[in-house]
Amino acid sequence: MLYVDGDPIADTRAPDGPIETRWERRRFAARLVNPANRRKLTVVVVGTGLAGGSAAATLAELGYNVLSFCYQDSPRRAHSIAAQGGINAAKNYAGDGDSVHRLFHDTVKGGDFRSRESNVHRLAEVSTSIIDQCVAQGVPFAREYGGLLDTRSFGGAQVSRTFYARGQTGQQLLLGAYQALARQIHAGRVTSHPRTEMLDLVVSDGRARGVVVRDLVTGEITTHLADAVVLATGGYGNVFHLSTNAKGCNTTAIWRAHRRGALFANPCYTQIHPTCIPVSGDHQSKLTLMSESLRNDGRVWVPARAGDDRAPGDIPEAERDYYLERIYPSFGNLVPRDIASRAAKAVCDAGRGVGPGGLGVYLDFADAISRLGRAAVAARYGNLFEMYQRITDEDPYAVPMRIYPAVHYTMGGLWVDYDLRSTIPGLFVIGEANFSDHGANRLGASALMQGLADGYFVLPAVIGDYLADGPFGAVDPRDLHDAEDGVRAGIAALLSVDGDRTPESFHRELGRLMWDHCGMERSEEGLRKALERIPSLRDEFWRRVKVTGSGSALNQTLEKAGRVADFLELAELMCVDALHRTESCGGHFRAESQTAEGDARRDDEHFSYVAAWEFAGVGEPPVLHKEQLVFDTVRPSVRSYK
């Protein structure tokens, strides 16, 4: 049995009525906590990226006591710092017809009509406030000659709504959030716990009441209690081993919460980014992103003839295929990521790919340099060009970049309602760790938008509605010991196997399996192969993994082993979700569900729902709870960018 059908689930906190006023009405209806009582309440925030850092700073500013946790040596080392291209906001500074409604429409359409309208409209509304907040913090956004904030275009949009700080937007935004967080740490309202990894969620009397963590330097296991827990731990793209995520990115926090009862929504929705430096060999441990912003001025092409191995400069214009411009004339090189990725795969599968193994396409800036001049191109993308040259030893000013799709982001995550509450009372999930805003495909520059929207504006406005019932009293000691003992037993189990394979070898094998069968294209045959292999690989892991050292000191092999163990469980759920969803939508492309032209074919009649999965035990069929999607404002249609 693949899975078990459970009861339907619904988001009961989103107001009905006009979509334009739903967020305003929800904020007014949410109960408040007066300032004196906020000082009596404690909130745990796990993760210090854009979502977690901004949430911790804002909650502390409101007067709550905040415990902040991250596994990095500093909160400002969170993976948000690696984001390059920009952040979307419906400011319409370019005067090109943008609006809150247009950003809302583009996001729902970009997600292939698999997201909630209420959540997406709120995101578009809040986007305008994010830019004001960040400018006030001193984030050095790019500006035009006259001093106004500059914008550029990203995929899936025909307007310029993306604000940017050269190719370092994530870094600058994170430093803005970090300085706000540092201010609260200095004020004593935030207690920061770096080099600390969450290994379990404490649930008592049906509520999330704290976390069990391990000090990554000393190995000490401790429990920290609170009135609410916020998870802002990012996505799970590293289940594929090779991705653009930092090596430390993992699923452990949200997966352990899932095992405690939080539903996991749409795990098969993973985003493949079309502009990444191609794989160069089996020695690699991660991949490098080349910002989507490069597609503003770079033109994507391959040789028109299969097997043409001439140098790019030797191929005349007439013998080049600018395939995105040819197939999608309305959007050209700025089609959404899922479409650009599948198009790149198609031309490479047809034998027209470039570079080693034919797994690459060209991203060419010759026209832009000729039109704008080298200095102007360097001003926009100089740090990205430098990064590319350092990695490949090729000069992108002189020869085209070679790019190929790679895993970049995950739209799935823990299920939350309009108030960002999971199915465990007291557990809130924000940013990429939840599923809520992007449907089956995220548009470029919208991840930073969601993280800061959740952290600065949404969570602080709604968490009081839950905390108004607090403080919640003492935690049952049995629940406390149960969580701590489970963590200690898990660590002891990993250390006791004493096998002959490294955790990295298992991760690499799992990643290859997932990429081949649950990656850019999925099929029933491939998914069933994966579901046959994953349980046996998991069993082999627990028989043969070799974890050196001890649990009472710094031990990165132990850290890696625990994360791989969670990936081995998550991977199975991802494949189950992908197999049960026999349609194609966004980043989930089923080979059996495509048009004659190779485009995705949705099945709105049978699959217009959120698939929220309940954990039933390792190796046991998960329970499927469906949340039906309702579209009152944007009518689902065939997604066309031609």
mmCIF file of C-alpha atoms in Angstrom, residues 1-6 258 531 535 538 572-573 576 613-625:
data_model
loop_
_atom_site.group_PDB
_atom_site.id
_atom_site.type_symbol
_atom_site.label_atom_id
_atom_site.label_comp_id
_atom_site.label_asym_id
_atom_site.label_seq_id
_atom_site.Cartn_x
_atom_site.Cartn_y
_atom_site.Cartn_z
ATOM 1 C CA MET A 1 0.000 0.000 0.000
ATOM 2 C CA LEU A 2 1.442 3.358 -1.082
ATOM 3 C CA TYR A 3 -0.498 5.566 1.351
ATOM 4 C CA VAL A 4 -3.691 5.766 3.401
ATOM 5 C CA ASP A 5 -6.425 8.346 2.818
ATOM 6 C CA GLY A 6 -7.179 10.472 5.854
ATOM 7 C CA HIS A 258 6.824 16.053 11.271
ATOM 8 C CA LEU A 531 10.553 3.484 -3.675
ATOM 9 C CA PRO A 535 13.958 1.425 2.130
ATOM 10 C CA ARG A 538 17.941 3.047 4.645
ATOM 11 C CA GLU A 572 10.570 8.103 0.560
ATOM 12 C CA LEU A 573 7.750 10.553 1.306
ATOM 13 C CA VAL A 576 5.226 8.732 -2.598
ATOM 14 C CA TRP A 613 1.032 14.024 4.797
ATOM 15 C CA GLU A 614 0.860 12.572 8.297
ATOM 16 C CA PHE A 615 3.749 10.492 9.654
ATOM 17 C CA ALA A 616 2.685 6.944 10.510
ATOM 18 C CA GLY A 617 6.059 5.410 11.317
ATOM 19 C CA VAL A 618 9.265 4.622 9.449
ATOM 20 C CA GLY A 619 8.450 2.351 6.516
ATOM 21 C CA GLU A 620 4.703 2.618 7.139
ATOM 22 C CA PRO A 621 2.282 4.103 4.560
ATOM 23 C CA PRO A 622 1.806 7.814 5.321
ATOM 24 C CA VAL A 623 -1.691 9.263 5.723
ATOM 25 C CA LEU A 624 -2.834 11.753 3.074
ATOM 26 C CA HIS A 625 -4.959 14.743 4.114
#
